[in-house]
XYZ file of C-alpha atoms in Angstrom:
649
model
C 33.718 46.367 4.965
C 34.598 42.953 3.565
C 32.199 41.630 0.941
C 31.469 37.898 1.057
C 31.177 36.394 -2.434
C 27.618 35.406 -3.324
C 28.706 31.841 -4.064
C 29.987 31.462 -0.473
C 26.716 32.824 0.925
C 24.741 30.339 -1.132
C 27.030 27.489 -0.106
C 26.712 28.327 3.586
C 22.955 28.582 3.274
C 22.759 25.191 1.636
C 25.019 23.506 4.167
C 23.138 24.810 7.218
C 20.256 22.489 6.422
C 21.937 19.269 7.578
C 24.223 20.496 10.383
C 22.308 18.335 12.877
C 21.164 14.887 11.731
C 18.754 13.369 14.245
C 17.753 9.776 14.759
C 14.226 8.839 13.756
C 13.208 8.391 17.391
C 14.663 11.713 18.556
C 13.125 13.650 15.651
C 9.667 12.186 16.292
C 9.954 12.818 20.051
C 10.912 16.464 19.488
C 8.109 16.946 16.978
C 5.472 15.505 19.296
C 6.818 17.438 22.298
C 6.406 20.690 20.369
C 2.793 19.822 19.446
C 1.305 18.047 22.453
C -0.549 18.310 24.730
C -3.018 20.414 22.791
C -6.752 20.997 22.775
C -8.491 18.757 20.262
C -11.299 20.628 18.437
C -14.668 18.885 18.364
C -18.026 19.255 16.665
C -21.495 17.763 16.832
C -22.465 15.450 14.013
C -25.610 13.638 13.092
C -25.372 9.936 13.700
C -25.464 9.208 9.981
C -22.400 11.429 9.450
C -20.359 10.175 12.409
C -19.155 6.880 10.935
C -15.379 6.567 11.266
C -15.078 9.583 13.567
C -13.583 9.536 17.063
C -15.825 10.370 20.011
C -14.767 13.570 21.739
C -16.457 12.779 25.076
C -17.763 9.891 27.139
C -21.386 8.988 26.486
C -23.691 7.631 29.183
C -26.961 5.928 28.400
C -29.924 8.321 28.766
C -32.433 5.430 28.984
C -32.695 1.736 29.737
C -32.380 -0.581 26.758
C -34.762 -2.259 26.464
C -36.905 0.405 28.122
C -39.410 -2.216 29.428
C -39.610 -5.936 30.156
C -40.235 -7.692 26.831
C -40.797 -11.139 25.393
C -38.007 -12.877 23.527
C -40.310 -15.306 21.699
C -43.788 -15.657 20.211
C -45.959 -17.322 22.904
C -48.004 -16.575 25.983
C -47.315 -14.368 29.014
C -48.031 -16.414 32.136
C -47.561 -16.664 35.886
C -44.830 -19.265 36.475
C -46.534 -20.424 39.689
C -49.551 -21.595 37.640
C -47.346 -24.057 35.747
C -45.404 -25.518 38.656
C -47.105 -28.926 38.234
C -47.218 -28.969 34.406
C -45.673 -31.955 32.574
C -46.194 -34.296 29.639
C -48.703 -36.350 31.629
C -50.247 -33.445 33.516
C -51.328 -30.549 31.310
C -52.311 -27.261 32.933
C -55.209 -25.431 31.284
C -55.020 -21.616 31.195
C -57.744 -19.263 30.047
C -56.804 -16.671 27.430
C -57.185 -12.965 28.200
C -58.992 -10.848 25.662
C -55.980 -9.081 24.117
C -52.920 -9.907 22.023
C -49.756 -7.946 22.719
C -47.759 -6.982 19.629
C -44.606 -4.843 19.338
C -45.562 -1.288 20.127
C -48.768 -2.333 21.958
C -49.222 -1.201 25.573
C -50.819 -4.042 27.606
C -54.240 -3.196 29.007
C -55.165 -6.335 30.967
C -53.503 -7.934 33.960
C -52.534 -11.597 33.829
C -54.502 -13.044 36.724
C -53.969 -16.477 38.247
C -54.974 -19.244 35.827
C -54.811 -17.007 32.729
C -52.409 -16.275 29.869
C -52.076 -13.453 27.311
C -50.885 -14.066 23.693
C -47.676 -12.070 23.107
C -45.341 -11.502 20.096
C -41.567 -11.341 20.128
C -40.585 -7.901 21.427
C -44.009 -7.232 22.999
C -44.098 -5.544 26.457
C -44.746 -7.946 29.339
C -48.192 -7.337 30.920
C -48.815 -6.757 34.625
C -48.948 -9.964 36.644
C -46.849 -12.087 34.234
C -43.349 -13.241 35.165
C -42.611 -15.734 32.359
C -43.355 -16.514 28.722
C -44.022 -19.966 27.256
C -43.312 -20.615 23.586
C -46.317 -21.187 21.359
C -44.707 -24.482 20.258
C -45.044 -25.782 23.827
C -48.822 -25.287 24.021
C -51.969 -26.858 22.554
C -55.383 -25.245 21.970
C -57.926 -26.381 24.588
C -61.239 -25.415 23.055
C -62.384 -21.839 22.672
C -60.394 -19.318 24.691
C -57.977 -21.677 26.468
C -54.631 -23.485 26.047
C -53.010 -26.556 27.546
C -49.434 -26.216 28.737
C -47.371 -29.399 29.311
C -44.100 -27.776 30.454
C -43.240 -25.943 33.628
C -41.960 -22.360 33.367
C -39.345 -20.723 35.540
C -39.589 -17.057 36.570
C -37.983 -14.814 33.945
C -38.189 -17.461 31.201
C -37.901 -15.880 27.702
C -37.976 -12.349 29.153
C -35.493 -9.484 28.602
C -35.809 -7.127 31.539
C -35.618 -3.329 31.292
C -31.969 -2.233 31.191
C -30.662 -5.777 30.738
C -28.832 -4.673 27.561
C -27.939 -1.098 28.495
C -28.732 0.412 31.899
C -29.735 4.042 32.336
C -26.606 5.999 33.381
C -24.211 3.266 32.250
C -21.011 4.328 30.447
C -22.035 3.552 26.872
C -18.938 4.609 24.907
C -15.699 6.261 25.935
C -13.981 9.268 24.383
C -11.624 8.136 21.645
C -13.868 5.300 20.503
C -13.985 5.043 16.724
C -17.594 4.999 15.616
C -18.377 1.974 13.471
C -21.641 0.330 12.538
C -21.900 -1.396 15.948
C -21.418 1.873 17.814
C -24.015 3.540 15.590
C -26.442 0.789 16.594
C -25.799 1.348 20.311
C -26.271 5.097 20.007
C -29.448 4.702 17.976
C -30.838 2.242 20.541
C -30.457 4.978 23.154
C -32.265 7.504 20.964
C -29.210 9.680 20.325
C -29.455 11.514 17.002
C -26.193 13.469 17.400
C -22.827 12.930 19.048
C -19.810 15.108 19.697
C -16.797 13.887 17.751
C -13.265 15.097 17.154
C -13.229 17.484 14.223
C -11.072 16.203 11.394
C -7.877 18.257 11.217
C -7.850 20.295 8.040
C -4.554 19.621 6.251
C -3.348 21.804 3.390
C -1.210 20.026 0.784
C 1.212 21.835 -1.535
C 3.560 20.294 -4.080
C 6.661 22.285 -4.959
C 8.918 22.315 -7.992
C 9.295 23.894 -11.424
C 9.191 20.426 -13.000
C 5.702 19.449 -11.826
C 2.723 19.066 -14.132
C -0.735 18.111 -12.918
C -2.241 14.856 -14.238
C -4.272 15.492 -17.366
C -1.985 18.247 -18.636
C 0.587 17.888 -21.418
C 3.955 16.619 -20.176
C 6.744 18.933 -21.335
C 10.380 17.806 -21.793
C 12.124 17.225 -18.425
C 8.782 17.608 -16.630
C 7.083 14.978 -14.471
C 3.536 14.468 -13.300
C 2.812 15.486 -9.732
C 2.154 12.156 -8.046
C 2.920 13.298 -4.499
C 0.037 15.762 -4.425
C -2.504 13.063 -5.187
C -1.026 10.327 -3.027
C -0.390 12.539 0.025
C -3.925 13.917 -0.202
C -5.347 10.391 -0.248
C -3.114 9.264 2.632
C -4.286 12.191 4.776
C -7.925 11.265 4.199
C -7.124 7.613 5.034
C -5.699 8.628 8.403
C -8.412 10.872 9.756
C -7.565 14.211 8.163
C -9.467 16.421 5.753
C -7.012 17.126 2.957
C -7.172 20.275 0.834
C -4.868 20.129 -2.186
C -3.681 23.608 -3.169
C -1.799 22.589 -6.304
C 1.857 22.744 -7.295
C 3.862 25.923 -6.675
C 7.010 26.676 -8.729
C 10.349 27.376 -7.073
C 9.641 31.067 -6.549
C 10.243 32.169 -2.953
C 7.668 34.962 -2.837
C 4.970 32.875 -4.502
C 5.635 29.863 -2.289
C 5.686 31.924 0.911
C 2.352 33.527 0.035
C 0.820 30.109 -0.593
C 2.184 28.720 2.688
C 0.843 31.676 4.670
C -2.629 31.291 3.113
C -2.566 27.585 3.878
C -1.646 28.075 7.535
C -4.336 30.727 7.942
C -7.059 28.259 6.915
C -5.699 24.848 7.905
C -4.602 23.048 11.065
C -1.555 21.510 9.372
C 0.532 22.061 6.254
C 2.245 19.320 4.274
C 4.572 20.109 1.362
C 6.492 17.705 -0.819
C 9.789 18.571 -2.481
C 12.200 21.325 -1.545
C 13.904 19.502 1.349
C 17.291 18.525 -0.074
C 20.349 20.715 -0.418
C 20.249 22.932 -3.473
C 19.683 26.483 -4.611
C 16.109 25.702 -5.609
C 15.062 24.501 -2.121
C 13.115 27.293 -0.507
C 10.680 25.764 1.954
C 13.004 25.517 4.941
C 14.008 29.175 4.620
C 10.382 30.299 4.484
C 9.383 28.240 7.523
C 11.671 30.306 9.722
C 9.480 33.344 8.981
C 6.098 31.682 9.565
C 6.037 31.356 13.352
C 7.718 29.964 16.443
C 9.458 27.710 17.241
C 10.037 26.934 13.545
C 12.098 23.987 12.341
C 12.269 21.119 14.835
C 14.242 18.680 12.700
C 15.718 18.895 9.219
C 17.812 15.897 8.344
C 16.994 12.493 9.837
C 19.168 9.381 9.916
C 16.598 7.500 7.890
C 16.620 5.852 4.482
C 14.507 6.605 2.571
C 13.667 10.013 3.964
C 16.832 11.743 5.194
C 15.783 15.215 3.917
C 12.470 15.230 5.868
C 11.802 18.586 7.523
C 9.563 18.854 10.617
C 8.469 22.230 11.946
C 5.885 23.847 14.200
C 4.750 27.378 13.387
C 2.667 29.016 16.124
C 1.252 25.684 17.199
C 0.573 24.296 13.731
C 2.646 21.415 12.336
C 4.427 22.061 9.046
C 5.983 19.120 7.225
C 8.172 19.166 4.133
C 8.365 15.686 2.648
C 11.100 14.545 0.250
C 10.214 14.896 -3.413
C 10.739 11.258 -4.430
C 7.440 9.381 -4.100
C 8.640 6.373 -2.099
C 10.627 8.616 0.269
C 7.639 10.919 0.630
C 5.142 8.170 1.347
C 7.331 6.169 3.677
C 8.275 9.171 5.799
C 4.644 10.314 5.786
C 3.368 6.972 7.074
C 6.236 6.473 9.498
C 6.694 9.972 10.931
C 3.608 12.040 10.134
C 0.728 9.599 10.443
C 1.267 9.149 14.231
C 0.914 12.912 14.728
C -2.006 13.240 12.311
C -3.940 10.394 13.929
C -3.358 11.887 17.364
C -4.708 15.244 16.161
C -7.730 13.407 14.720
C -8.371 11.603 17.998
C -7.619 8.239 16.402
C -5.642 5.460 18.076
C -2.153 4.597 16.828
C -1.969 2.190 13.924
C -1.656 -1.465 14.855
C 0.815 -2.843 12.328
C 0.942 -6.596 11.785
C 4.393 -8.187 11.594
C 5.681 -11.459 10.157
C 9.082 -13.147 9.955
C 10.597 -13.858 6.548
C 13.885 -14.910 4.982
C 15.754 -12.439 2.777
C 17.144 -14.397 -0.209
C 19.622 -11.787 -1.440
C 22.170 -9.485 0.141
C 20.920 -5.955 0.778
C 23.605 -3.270 0.984
C 22.966 -0.448 3.447
C 24.542 2.800 4.572
C 26.252 2.981 7.932
C 24.796 5.593 10.240
C 21.271 5.603 8.804
C 18.400 3.346 9.789
C 17.195 1.940 6.492
C 13.706 0.705 5.705
C 13.487 -1.574 2.671
C 10.230 -2.258 0.836
C 9.711 -5.973 0.232
C 7.352 -8.312 -1.583
C 6.454 -11.564 0.153
C 6.234 -14.985 -1.473
C 5.807 -18.424 0.024
C 8.988 -20.523 0.061
C 9.656 -24.126 1.038
C 10.171 -23.308 4.701
C 8.195 -20.104 5.152
C 7.871 -16.603 3.784
C 10.522 -15.056 1.511
C 11.002 -11.271 1.409
C 12.254 -9.877 -1.905
C 13.467 -6.238 -1.773
C 11.799 -4.007 -4.357
C 15.107 -2.536 -5.538
C 13.377 0.271 -7.439
C 14.656 3.208 -5.426
C 12.998 6.115 -3.659
C 11.786 7.636 -6.924
C 9.584 4.670 -7.812
C 5.830 4.962 -7.397
C 5.329 1.198 -7.455
C 7.819 0.494 -4.639
C 5.223 1.537 -2.087
C 2.100 0.496 -3.979
C 3.223 -3.048 -4.813
C 5.159 -3.914 -1.663
C 3.649 -6.038 1.101
C 5.635 -4.332 3.820
C 9.091 -3.252 4.882
C 12.016 -4.505 6.901
C 14.462 -2.503 8.968
C 18.268 -2.471 8.722
C 19.881 -1.009 11.815
C 21.984 2.135 11.510
C 25.072 0.241 12.708
C 24.889 -2.343 9.889
C 26.282 -1.881 6.390
C 24.308 -4.775 4.931
C 21.752 -7.505 5.515
C 23.365 -10.772 4.398
C 21.549 -13.179 2.095
C 19.642 -15.774 4.086
C 18.970 -13.430 7.013
C 15.785 -13.802 9.036
C 14.016 -10.452 9.238
C 10.867 -9.027 10.768
C 8.590 -7.526 8.114
C 6.048 -4.874 9.058
C 3.003 -5.308 6.850
C 1.138 -2.523 5.084
C -2.088 -4.541 5.414
C -3.565 -6.505 8.355
C -2.768 -9.859 6.754
C -0.155 -11.399 4.458
C -1.372 -11.432 0.862
C 0.475 -14.427 -0.581
C -0.093 -14.436 -4.378
C -1.540 -17.429 -6.201
C 1.281 -17.441 -8.766
C 4.860 -16.226 -8.270
C 7.072 -15.440 -11.263
C 10.682 -14.417 -10.573
C 13.200 -13.717 -13.322
C 13.467 -11.649 -16.490
C 10.578 -9.323 -17.196
C 8.932 -8.892 -20.587
C 5.884 -6.885 -21.611
C 4.570 -10.063 -23.236
C 4.263 -11.594 -19.769
C 1.512 -9.122 -18.913
C -0.463 -10.245 -21.957
C -0.476 -13.866 -20.717
C -1.130 -13.202 -17.032
C -4.045 -10.889 -17.872
C -6.239 -13.976 -18.249
C -5.339 -15.102 -14.724
C -6.105 -11.682 -13.271
C -9.495 -11.660 -14.986
C -10.179 -15.080 -13.431
C -9.536 -13.680 -9.940
C -6.035 -15.107 -9.457
C -3.279 -12.900 -8.039
C 0.064 -12.922 -9.829
C 3.319 -11.483 -8.510
C 6.111 -10.864 -10.990
C 9.505 -9.919 -9.537
C 12.145 -8.771 -12.037
C 15.614 -9.945 -10.975
C 17.025 -11.072 -14.341
C 17.321 -14.561 -15.813
C 20.102 -15.786 -13.522
C 18.387 -14.408 -10.450
C 15.188 -16.145 -11.501
C 16.962 -19.479 -11.908
C 18.462 -19.113 -8.440
C 15.010 -18.399 -6.994
C 13.542 -21.415 -8.797
C 16.283 -23.691 -7.445
C 15.510 -22.454 -3.936
C 11.794 -23.115 -4.447
C 10.833 -19.454 -4.059
C 8.727 -19.193 -7.216
C 6.555 -21.206 -9.561
C 8.159 -20.053 -12.804
C 11.371 -18.269 -13.737
C 11.327 -16.441 -17.114
C 14.767 -16.839 -18.731
C 16.522 -16.035 -22.010
C 20.079 -17.328 -21.600
C 22.294 -18.331 -24.536
C 24.818 -21.120 -24.040
C 27.968 -20.634 -26.146
C 29.005 -24.291 -26.095
C 25.748 -25.787 -27.323
C 24.626 -22.621 -29.118
C 21.153 -23.119 -27.695
C 18.913 -21.126 -25.378
C 17.909 -21.936 -21.791
C 17.908 -25.757 -21.699
C 21.602 -26.070 -20.692
C 20.907 -23.903 -17.627
C 18.240 -26.202 -16.162
C 19.033 -28.384 -13.158
C 17.208 -31.267 -11.514
C 13.758 -30.205 -10.378
C 13.291 -27.678 -13.187
C 11.704 -28.212 -16.592
C 11.433 -25.915 -19.582
C 8.149 -24.427 -20.753
C 8.522 -22.758 -24.174
C 7.320 -19.168 -24.196
C 7.842 -16.937 -27.196
C 10.552 -15.575 -29.420
C 11.557 -11.937 -29.429
C 14.062 -10.165 -31.634
C 16.937 -8.530 -29.790
C 18.914 -5.853 -31.531
C 20.814 -2.597 -31.486
C 18.730 0.545 -30.941
C 19.721 4.024 -32.051
C 18.063 7.290 -32.970
C 16.846 7.266 -36.546
C 19.116 9.290 -38.851
C 22.321 8.471 -36.955
C 24.677 7.629 -39.840
C 26.983 5.658 -37.576
C 24.310 2.950 -37.438
C 21.934 3.386 -40.385
C 22.133 0.403 -42.752
C 24.759 -1.489 -40.749
C 24.649 -4.983 -39.356
C 24.720 -5.329 -35.570
C 28.405 -6.286 -35.646
C 29.353 -3.344 -37.875
C 27.224 -0.950 -35.810
C 29.068 -1.914 -32.616
C 32.403 -1.556 -34.398
C 31.411 1.961 -35.526
C 30.388 2.850 -31.981
C 33.677 1.614 -30.537
C 35.619 3.598 -33.115
C 33.945 6.859 -32.038
C 35.043 7.999 -28.532
C 32.060 10.367 -28.338
C 29.582 7.549 -28.846
C 27.945 6.598 -25.527
C 26.239 3.280 -24.927
C 23.648 2.125 -22.379
C 24.155 -1.360 -20.959
C 21.919 -3.785 -19.049
C 22.152 -5.168 -15.541
C 24.285 -8.162 -14.664
C 22.312 -11.399 -14.795
C 20.143 -10.256 -17.686
C 20.200 -12.339 -20.862
C 20.568 -9.128 -22.853
C 23.753 -8.315 -20.924
C 25.271 -11.608 -22.057
C 24.549 -10.710 -25.705
C 26.059 -7.245 -25.276
C 29.229 -8.600 -23.675
C 29.627 -11.096 -26.519
C 29.435 -8.260 -29.055
C 31.845 -6.048 -27.145
C 34.429 -8.703 -26.459
C 36.619 -7.138 -23.815
C 35.801 -3.544 -24.745
C 34.311 -1.242 -22.098
C 33.135 1.889 -23.939
C 31.759 5.007 -22.342
C 28.375 4.173 -20.796
C 29.179 0.510 -20.153
C 28.540 0.901 -16.428
C 25.149 2.516 -16.969
C 23.142 -0.644 -16.260
C 19.335 -0.187 -16.158
C 17.201 -3.213 -15.342
C 14.699 -3.160 -18.211
C 14.383 -2.899 -21.975
C 12.218 0.185 -21.578
C 14.860 2.018 -19.549
C 17.562 1.223 -22.111
C 15.373 2.481 -24.974
C 14.475 5.646 -23.027
C 18.161 6.464 -22.494
C 18.720 6.418 -26.253
C 15.504 8.242 -27.124
C 16.301 11.004 -24.620
C 19.879 11.485 -25.933
C 21.514 10.258 -22.724
C 23.037 7.447 -24.755
C 23.572 6.845 -28.480
C 23.058 3.105 -28.653
C 22.098 0.077 -26.633
C 20.277 -3.212 -26.932
C 16.591 -3.959 -26.468
C 13.789 -5.947 -28.056
C 12.013 -4.919 -31.249
C 8.553 -4.139 -29.735
C 10.089 -1.698 -27.246
C 12.276 -0.038 -29.898
C 9.342 0.438 -32.266
C 7.105 1.761 -29.475
C 9.406 4.741 -28.870
C 10.300 5.325 -32.530
C 13.936 4.207 -32.455
C 15.973 2.662 -35.231
C 16.481 -1.069 -34.787
C 19.158 -3.449 -36.130
C 18.179 -7.096 -35.598
C 20.807 -9.242 -33.914
C 19.287 -12.506 -32.767
C 15.882 -13.978 -32.077
C 16.131 -14.984 -28.475
C 14.036 -17.568 -26.695
C 12.011 -16.179 -23.810
C 11.023 -19.360 -21.959
C 10.062 -20.427 -18.453
C 11.926 -22.622 -16.005
C 9.086 -24.384 -14.218
C 9.573 -25.795 -10.724
C 8.375 -29.357 -11.298
C 7.172 -29.795 -7.723
C 4.740 -26.897 -8.235
C 3.471 -27.927 -11.642
C 0.090 -29.233 -10.464
C -0.815 -26.130 -8.469
C -4.073 -24.632 -9.816
C -2.494 -21.244 -10.573
C 0.381 -22.882 -12.486
C -2.054 -24.940 -14.519
C -4.056 -21.783 -15.230
C -0.889 -20.054 -16.449
C 0.030 -22.950 -18.722
C -3.488 -22.962 -20.155
C -3.359 -19.216 -20.747
C 0.075 -19.456 -22.377
C -1.228 -21.961 -24.922
C -4.541 -20.238 -25.562
C -5.433 -18.676 -28.908
C -6.207 -15.418 -27.101
C -2.724 -15.087 -25.615
C -0.948 -16.161 -28.804
C -2.856 -13.574 -30.820
C -2.050 -10.863 -28.268
C 1.647 -11.764 -28.342
C 1.742 -11.612 -32.139
C 0.045 -8.203 -32.165
C 2.735 -6.973 -29.753
C 5.547 -8.142 -32.056
C 6.445 -11.463 -30.427
C 6.432 -14.905 -32.022
C 4.810 -17.583 -29.838
C 6.829 -20.811 -29.598
C-alpha cells in the first residue's frame, strides 16, 4: 500500500476549497434555491410588542370604524330639511332638545322637526338628525332655542359608520411591516394581538486563535473580535434575533461541538473567519458533517469577499464570512441580508443610488466583480466619489463610507474621471459641511472637534499632500492640508500654490528619524549620520511612506538614490510607520515627534515642517470654512495643539 505524504494530503485538502469559483449571482441563486420555498414560523404578539415585525397573515376589520355615525365638529345635530330656507337675511329658529351629546354618550332623544341637539366632536349622531351645523354658525335665540342663518346639506360634518374602515375590509396584508400607523389601525379595530413572523434566531460564532473579546487584555499578535459585535448588530438590524456565542479557537473538535449546539437551537448559523485556504481553516470541513446538502458555494468571484462560504445543513443556512471586517460586512449585507430578510418576512432592501465622478484611477482584478467603498463630496459639477483605499481589514472602510460602486469582472481598472453609479448605505446622500482632502495629522482632529461640537459634519480624506492639492485644484474640497518642501526656494508649501488657492498657516511639527530605544546604530546620532549608519548595515530594515506624502519627499532627500531594504514598504500614515518600528518589522523610519513619543520610540529631530492648508478661495466664505478658520485661530485649539506636541503658526 502506497503511503501519501501528510504534506500532500494537507495541500490537496486546502486546494479543494476553491476548485469552483462562482459568480455572485450564481452563488446567491443556488443558496436561495436550497433554502426556499420554506415555511415561515409565526407567533402571536401583543400590539405593543409588534412594532417592526412582519404580519404573518392578512387581517380583515372585525368592526366598522367609526362604529357609528358621529359628528366631526362641535355644534348642533339637525334635520337638513328644517334649514332649507336659512340665510343671512332669513334665520331659522330651532328649539333645543333637553340633552347634550358628548363623546361616549348614547343619545336618548330623537331630533324631531324644528329641533336641534347640542353635540360635541366625536359624539354619536342622534335618531332623526342627518346633518350637523357648527356652533360658530348659530346664535342664541332666548332660552332653549338657536337661530341658524346657513343652510345645511344632508351628511354635513358627519362621519358615517365604516367610512374609515368597513367591517370585513382587508385591513393589512401579510408581509406588511408594522409601524406606528399600522398599530393605530389595529388598535382602532380593537385588536390587542396579531400574528407576526417570528424573528429567525441566528447564532453567531467568531473563529480564530488570535481573537480577544473587547474589554480583555490584548496579547501580542492578538486582535479584538470586531466581527462578532458588528455581525450581531447587523443581524438585529435586518430582522433577526442574534445570539452571540463567543469566539472559538482553531480546534476542530471544539468548533464542531459549538456549531452543532448552535444549529440545534438556532434557525441559522453565521461564522466569521476560517474561510480562506490554510491549515487553520476548519469550518468548511466541519460543515460537510453537519447535514445535507452541505456546502453550496465556497469561493465567489467577488472582491471583497472571495472566500465566502454558503451552506445549507438539513434546511438551516450556515454562512462562513471572511475574517477581515470590511469583507465580512460587505458580503453579509450583499449576500446574506437578502436571505435573512426573506426568512424574517421582511421585504428586500430598497437601496438608493446616485451618480458620481471618480477622481482617481482604481485598479481592479480581472475575473472578479469588485465593490469599492467610497466617500461622497460635492464637486463643481456634481458628486465626487473617493475610494476608501483602506483595504478589507479596515473597520472604518464600511463605517465611514457613504456607499459603494461596482467594477465589472471584465475590467482591470476604473479610469480617473469615470462616471459611476454609487449604491448608498443610507436613504439619502449625506454631503458633509466641510471637506478636507490631503495629508492627515492627529492635530487636525483637535481643530475640527470644535466644528463637530457645533453640529457641523467634517469629512477628512487622507490622500497625501500632492493628492490634496490636486483635489483642491479640481474644486473637490474646501481645504487641502499640505507639508511640501521646495528645494529651490527652501520654503514650505507656498511654491506649490496655483491660482485659486491661498495658504492658511496651520502648525509646525517636528519630523525625524524613529528607532527603538537602545539601538546603538542610532542613539546619539544626527539624522544624517543615523541614515548613513542604516545604509551601511545590510540587516537594517527601513519603513517608508507613500508617494505623494511630504514625509516621503524628506526621506528621499536623505536617501539620495539609495533604496535600502524596506524602501517599498509604504504605509500611508505616521502611526503605521511608527508601529512598524515598534513591532520590530522595521528598524527605522520617519514620523512626527508626537507619534514617536506616544509609542515610546527614540526620536532624532530632522526638520520642523510646516503643516498648512491650501484653501480654495472660491469656498472661503462658506459657513463651515469660516467656522474652521475661527476654530484654527482659537485659544482652545492652540492650547490643544501645544499639549499634543505641535507648535501653532
